[in-house]
PDB file of C-alpha atoms in Angstrom:
ATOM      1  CA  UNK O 291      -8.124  10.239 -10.991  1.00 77.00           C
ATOM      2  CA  UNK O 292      -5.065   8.499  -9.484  1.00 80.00           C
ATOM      3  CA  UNK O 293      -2.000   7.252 -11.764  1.00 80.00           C
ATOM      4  CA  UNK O 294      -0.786   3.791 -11.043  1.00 75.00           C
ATOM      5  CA  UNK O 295       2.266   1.837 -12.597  1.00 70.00           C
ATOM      6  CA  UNK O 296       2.108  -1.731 -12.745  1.00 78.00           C
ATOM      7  CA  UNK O 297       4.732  -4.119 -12.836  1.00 77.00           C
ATOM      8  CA  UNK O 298       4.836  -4.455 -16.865  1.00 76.00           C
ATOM      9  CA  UNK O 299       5.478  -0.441 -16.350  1.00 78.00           C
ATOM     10  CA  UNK O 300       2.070   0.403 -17.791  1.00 80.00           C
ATOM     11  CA  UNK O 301       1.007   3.580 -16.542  1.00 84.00           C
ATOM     12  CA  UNK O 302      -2.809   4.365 -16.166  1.00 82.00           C
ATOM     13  CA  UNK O 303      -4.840   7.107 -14.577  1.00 88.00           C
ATOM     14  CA  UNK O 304      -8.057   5.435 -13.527  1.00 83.00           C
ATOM     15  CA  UNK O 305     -10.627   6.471 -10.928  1.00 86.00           C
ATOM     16  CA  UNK O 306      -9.706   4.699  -7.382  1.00 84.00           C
ATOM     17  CA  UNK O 307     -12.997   2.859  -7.049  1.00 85.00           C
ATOM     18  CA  UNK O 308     -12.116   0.740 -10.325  1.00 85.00           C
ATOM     19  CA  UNK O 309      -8.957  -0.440  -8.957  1.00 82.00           C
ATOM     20  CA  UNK O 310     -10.785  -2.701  -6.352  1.00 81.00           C
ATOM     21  CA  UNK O 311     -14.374  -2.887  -8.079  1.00 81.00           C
ATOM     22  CA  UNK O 312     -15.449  -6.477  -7.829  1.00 83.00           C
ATOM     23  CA  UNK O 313     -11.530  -7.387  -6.864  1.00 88.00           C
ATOM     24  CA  UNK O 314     -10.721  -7.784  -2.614  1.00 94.00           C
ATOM     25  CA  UNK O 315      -7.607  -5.809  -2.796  1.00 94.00           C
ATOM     26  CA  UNK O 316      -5.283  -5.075  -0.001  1.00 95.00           C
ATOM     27  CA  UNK O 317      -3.892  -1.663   0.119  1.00 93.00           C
ATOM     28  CA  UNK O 318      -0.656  -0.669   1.281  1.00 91.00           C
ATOM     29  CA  UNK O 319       0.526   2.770   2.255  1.00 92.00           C
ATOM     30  CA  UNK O 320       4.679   3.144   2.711  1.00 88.00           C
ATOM     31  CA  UNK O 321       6.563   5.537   3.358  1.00 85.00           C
ATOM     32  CA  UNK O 322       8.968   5.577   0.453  1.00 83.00           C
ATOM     33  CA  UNK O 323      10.438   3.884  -2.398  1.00 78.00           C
ATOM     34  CA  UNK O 324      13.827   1.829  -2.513  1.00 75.00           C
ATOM     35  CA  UNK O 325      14.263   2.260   1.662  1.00 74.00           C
ATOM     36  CA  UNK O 326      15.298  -0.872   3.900  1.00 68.00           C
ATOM     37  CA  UNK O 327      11.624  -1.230   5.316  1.00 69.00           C
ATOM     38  CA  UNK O 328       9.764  -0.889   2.276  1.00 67.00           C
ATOM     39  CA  UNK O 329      12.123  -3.081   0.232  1.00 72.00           C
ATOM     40  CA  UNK O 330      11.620  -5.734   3.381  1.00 75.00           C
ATOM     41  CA  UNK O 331       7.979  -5.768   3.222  1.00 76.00           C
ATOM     42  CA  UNK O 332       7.839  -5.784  -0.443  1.00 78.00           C
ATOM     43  CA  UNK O 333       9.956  -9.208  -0.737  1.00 80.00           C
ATOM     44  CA  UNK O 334       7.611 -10.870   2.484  1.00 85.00           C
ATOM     45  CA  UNK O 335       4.477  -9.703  -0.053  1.00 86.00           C
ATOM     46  CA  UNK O 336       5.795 -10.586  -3.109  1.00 84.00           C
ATOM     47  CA  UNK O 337       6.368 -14.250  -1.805  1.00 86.00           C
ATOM     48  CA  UNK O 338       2.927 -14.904  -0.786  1.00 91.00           C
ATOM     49  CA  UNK O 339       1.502 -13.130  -3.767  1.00 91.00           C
ATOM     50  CA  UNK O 340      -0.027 -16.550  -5.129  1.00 92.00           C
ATOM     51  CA  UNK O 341      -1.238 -17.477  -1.685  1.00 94.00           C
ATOM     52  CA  UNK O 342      -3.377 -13.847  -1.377  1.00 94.00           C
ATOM     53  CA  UNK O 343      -4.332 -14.176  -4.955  1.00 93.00           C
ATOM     54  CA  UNK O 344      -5.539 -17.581  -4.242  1.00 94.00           C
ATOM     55  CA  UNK O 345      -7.962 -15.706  -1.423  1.00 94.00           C
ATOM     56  CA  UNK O 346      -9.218 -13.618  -4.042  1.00 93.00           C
ATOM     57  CA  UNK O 347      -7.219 -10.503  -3.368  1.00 94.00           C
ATOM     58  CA  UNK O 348      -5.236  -7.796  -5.600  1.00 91.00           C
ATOM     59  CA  UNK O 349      -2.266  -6.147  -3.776  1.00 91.00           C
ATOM     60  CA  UNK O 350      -1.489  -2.389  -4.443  1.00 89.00           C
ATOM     61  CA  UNK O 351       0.667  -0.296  -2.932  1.00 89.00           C
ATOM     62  CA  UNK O 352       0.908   3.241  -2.322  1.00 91.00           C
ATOM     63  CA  UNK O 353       3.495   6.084  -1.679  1.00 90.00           C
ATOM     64  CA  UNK O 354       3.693  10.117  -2.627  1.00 90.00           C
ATOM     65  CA  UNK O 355       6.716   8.855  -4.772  1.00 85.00           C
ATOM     66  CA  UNK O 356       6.320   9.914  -8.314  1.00 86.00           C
ATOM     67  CA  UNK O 357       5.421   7.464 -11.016  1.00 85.00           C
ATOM     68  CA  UNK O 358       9.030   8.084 -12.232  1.00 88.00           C
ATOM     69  CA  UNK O 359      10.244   6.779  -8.767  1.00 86.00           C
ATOM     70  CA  UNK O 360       8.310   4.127  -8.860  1.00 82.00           C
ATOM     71  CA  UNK O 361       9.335   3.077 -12.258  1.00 84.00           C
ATOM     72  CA  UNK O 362      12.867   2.730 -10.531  1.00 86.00           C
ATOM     73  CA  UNK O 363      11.669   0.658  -7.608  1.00 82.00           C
ATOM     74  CA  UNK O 364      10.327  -1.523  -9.942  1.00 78.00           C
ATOM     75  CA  UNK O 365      13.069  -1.752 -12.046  1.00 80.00           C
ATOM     76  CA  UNK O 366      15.810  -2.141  -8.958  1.00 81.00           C
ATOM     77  CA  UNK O 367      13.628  -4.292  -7.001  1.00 77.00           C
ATOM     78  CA  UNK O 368      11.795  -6.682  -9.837  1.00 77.00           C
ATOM     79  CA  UNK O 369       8.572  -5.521  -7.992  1.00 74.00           C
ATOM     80  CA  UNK O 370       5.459  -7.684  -8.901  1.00 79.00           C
ATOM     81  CA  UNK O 371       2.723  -5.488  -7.541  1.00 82.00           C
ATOM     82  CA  UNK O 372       0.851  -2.247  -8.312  1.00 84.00           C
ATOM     83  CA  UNK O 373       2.058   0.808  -7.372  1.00 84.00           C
ATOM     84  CA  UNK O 374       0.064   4.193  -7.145  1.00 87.00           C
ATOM     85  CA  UNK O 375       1.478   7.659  -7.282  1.00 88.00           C
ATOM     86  CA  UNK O 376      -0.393   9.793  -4.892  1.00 90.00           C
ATOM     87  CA  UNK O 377       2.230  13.212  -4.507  1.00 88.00           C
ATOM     88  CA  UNK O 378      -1.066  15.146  -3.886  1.00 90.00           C
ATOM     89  CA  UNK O 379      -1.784  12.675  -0.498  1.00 88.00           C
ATOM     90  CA  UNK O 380      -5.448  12.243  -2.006  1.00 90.00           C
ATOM     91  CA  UNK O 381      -5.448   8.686  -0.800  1.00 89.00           C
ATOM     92  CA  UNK O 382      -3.117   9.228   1.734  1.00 88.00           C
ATOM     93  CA  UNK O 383      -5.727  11.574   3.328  1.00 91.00           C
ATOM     94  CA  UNK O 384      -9.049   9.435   2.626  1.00 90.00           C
ATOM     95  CA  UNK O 385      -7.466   6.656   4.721  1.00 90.00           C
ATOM     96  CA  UNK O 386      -6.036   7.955   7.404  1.00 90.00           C
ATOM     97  CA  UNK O 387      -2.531   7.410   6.438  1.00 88.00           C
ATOM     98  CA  UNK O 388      -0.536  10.767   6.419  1.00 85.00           C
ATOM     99  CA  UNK O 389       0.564  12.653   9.912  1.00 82.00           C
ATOM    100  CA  UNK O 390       1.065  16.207  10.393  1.00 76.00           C
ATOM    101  CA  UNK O 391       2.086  17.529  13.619  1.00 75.00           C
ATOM    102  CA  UNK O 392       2.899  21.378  14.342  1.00 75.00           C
ATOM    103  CA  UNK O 393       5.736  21.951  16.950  1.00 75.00           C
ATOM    104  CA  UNK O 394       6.628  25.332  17.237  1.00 79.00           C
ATOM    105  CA  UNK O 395       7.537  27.039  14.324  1.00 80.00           C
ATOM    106  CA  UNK O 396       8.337  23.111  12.104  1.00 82.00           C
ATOM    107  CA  UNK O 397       5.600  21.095  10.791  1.00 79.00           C
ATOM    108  CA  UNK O 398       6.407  17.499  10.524  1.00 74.00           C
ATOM    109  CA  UNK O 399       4.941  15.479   7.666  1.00 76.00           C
ATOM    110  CA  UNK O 400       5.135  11.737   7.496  1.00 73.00           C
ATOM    111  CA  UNK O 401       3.229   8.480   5.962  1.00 82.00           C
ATOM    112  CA  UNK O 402       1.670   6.266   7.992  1.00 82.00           C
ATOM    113  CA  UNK O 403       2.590   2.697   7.261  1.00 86.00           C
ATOM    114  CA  UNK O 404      -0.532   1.120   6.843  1.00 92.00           C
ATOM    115  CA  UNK O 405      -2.486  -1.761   5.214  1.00 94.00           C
ATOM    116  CA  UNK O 406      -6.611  -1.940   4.775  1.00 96.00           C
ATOM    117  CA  UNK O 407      -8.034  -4.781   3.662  1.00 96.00           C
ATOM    118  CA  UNK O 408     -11.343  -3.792   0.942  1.00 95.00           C
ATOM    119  CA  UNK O 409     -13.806  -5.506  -0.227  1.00 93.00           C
ATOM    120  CA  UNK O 410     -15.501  -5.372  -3.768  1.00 91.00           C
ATOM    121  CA  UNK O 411     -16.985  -2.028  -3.182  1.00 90.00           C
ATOM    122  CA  UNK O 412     -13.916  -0.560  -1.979  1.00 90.00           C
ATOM    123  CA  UNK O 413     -15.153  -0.473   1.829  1.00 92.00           C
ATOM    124  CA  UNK O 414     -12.390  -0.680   4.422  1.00 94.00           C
ATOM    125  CA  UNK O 415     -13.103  -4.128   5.886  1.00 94.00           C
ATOM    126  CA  UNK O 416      -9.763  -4.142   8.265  1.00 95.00           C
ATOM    127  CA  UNK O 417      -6.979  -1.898   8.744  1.00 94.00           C
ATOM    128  CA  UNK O 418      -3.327  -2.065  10.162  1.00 93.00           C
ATOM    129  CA  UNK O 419      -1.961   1.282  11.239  1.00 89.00           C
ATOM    130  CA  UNK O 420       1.389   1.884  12.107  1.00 83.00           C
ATOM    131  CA  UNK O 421       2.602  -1.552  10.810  1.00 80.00           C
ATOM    132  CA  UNK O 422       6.168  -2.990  11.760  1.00 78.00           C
ATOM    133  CA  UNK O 423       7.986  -4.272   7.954  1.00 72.00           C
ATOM    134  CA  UNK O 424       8.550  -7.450   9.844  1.00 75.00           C
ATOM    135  CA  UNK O 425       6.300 -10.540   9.706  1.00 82.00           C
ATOM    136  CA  UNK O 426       3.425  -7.919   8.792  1.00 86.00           C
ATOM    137  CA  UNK O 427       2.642  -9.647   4.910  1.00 90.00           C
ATOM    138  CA  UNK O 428       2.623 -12.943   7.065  1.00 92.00           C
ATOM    139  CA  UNK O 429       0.201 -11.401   9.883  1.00 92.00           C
ATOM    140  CA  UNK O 430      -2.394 -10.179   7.188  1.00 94.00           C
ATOM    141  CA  UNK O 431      -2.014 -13.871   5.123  1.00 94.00           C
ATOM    142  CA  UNK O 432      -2.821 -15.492   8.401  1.00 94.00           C
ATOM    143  CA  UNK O 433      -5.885 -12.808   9.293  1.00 92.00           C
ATOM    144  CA  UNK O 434      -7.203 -13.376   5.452  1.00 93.00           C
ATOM    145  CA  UNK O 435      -6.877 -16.827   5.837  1.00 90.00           C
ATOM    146  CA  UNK O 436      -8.534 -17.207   9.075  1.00 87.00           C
ATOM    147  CA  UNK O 437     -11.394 -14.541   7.762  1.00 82.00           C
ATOM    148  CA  UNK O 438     -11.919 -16.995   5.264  1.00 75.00           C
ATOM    149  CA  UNK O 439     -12.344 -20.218   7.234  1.00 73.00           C
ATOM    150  CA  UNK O 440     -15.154 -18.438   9.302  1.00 71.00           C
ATOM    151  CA  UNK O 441     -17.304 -17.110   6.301  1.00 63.00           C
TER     152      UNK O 441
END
């Protein structure tokens, strides 16, 4: 079970595979919430919601910020998407999207910013790793968009 706030500040804990069952959802992993680069990308996504929810896709994102943080970044930042709470890096983990590197005697932990692209089933259909906040919502419109056209 994963817990996920949405933008009304309803809280659920729902199984993952419902979130995108039968709904193309793009899934974004960031780092944390209320920083510079996260705030950047989430403006670029939040103006082309209509034009990915006129492709057929659901945006969520996803941090290890609790759903109290969240709550705040919603709040602060009038957020219009989905956000999960994943302190436990379940998701973070399945996709690929957390780095831990040993040197010496420290262990650094970090997310990797990342975006997959799922289909109704929940498969992985594309993925961005180690994503730049700029221009990135408008690189994944254009990739959608151009996926689209050629099915």
């Amino acid at each position: 079970m994963i817990e996920i706030i949405y933008p009304n500040k309803k809280v659920e804990k729902i199984e993952f595979e419902n979130i995108c069952k039968n709904k193309k959802t793009i899934l974004y992993f960031y780092p944390k919430d209320n920083t510079p680069g996260c705030t950047k990308e989430w403006k670029d996504f939040s103006s082309l919601k209509d034009e990915f929810e006129k492709l057929g896709y659901n945006i969520i994102w996803v941090s290890k910020d609790s759903i109290a943080s969240h709550e705040k970044f919603i709040e602060k930042q009038w957020l219009k998407i989905a956000l999960i709470s994943d302190p436990e890096l379940v998701l973070h983990k399945k996709f690929w999207a957390w780095w831990e590197k040993k040197n010496y005697w420290r262990i650094y932990e970090w997310t990797i910013r990342s975006t997959f692209i799922l289909d109704e089933n929940c498969n992985v259909v594309k993925e961005y790793k180690n994503v730049k906040a700029t221009w990135h919502a408008e690189r994944v419109l254009k990739d959608l968009k151009s996926q689209n056209e050629n099915n």
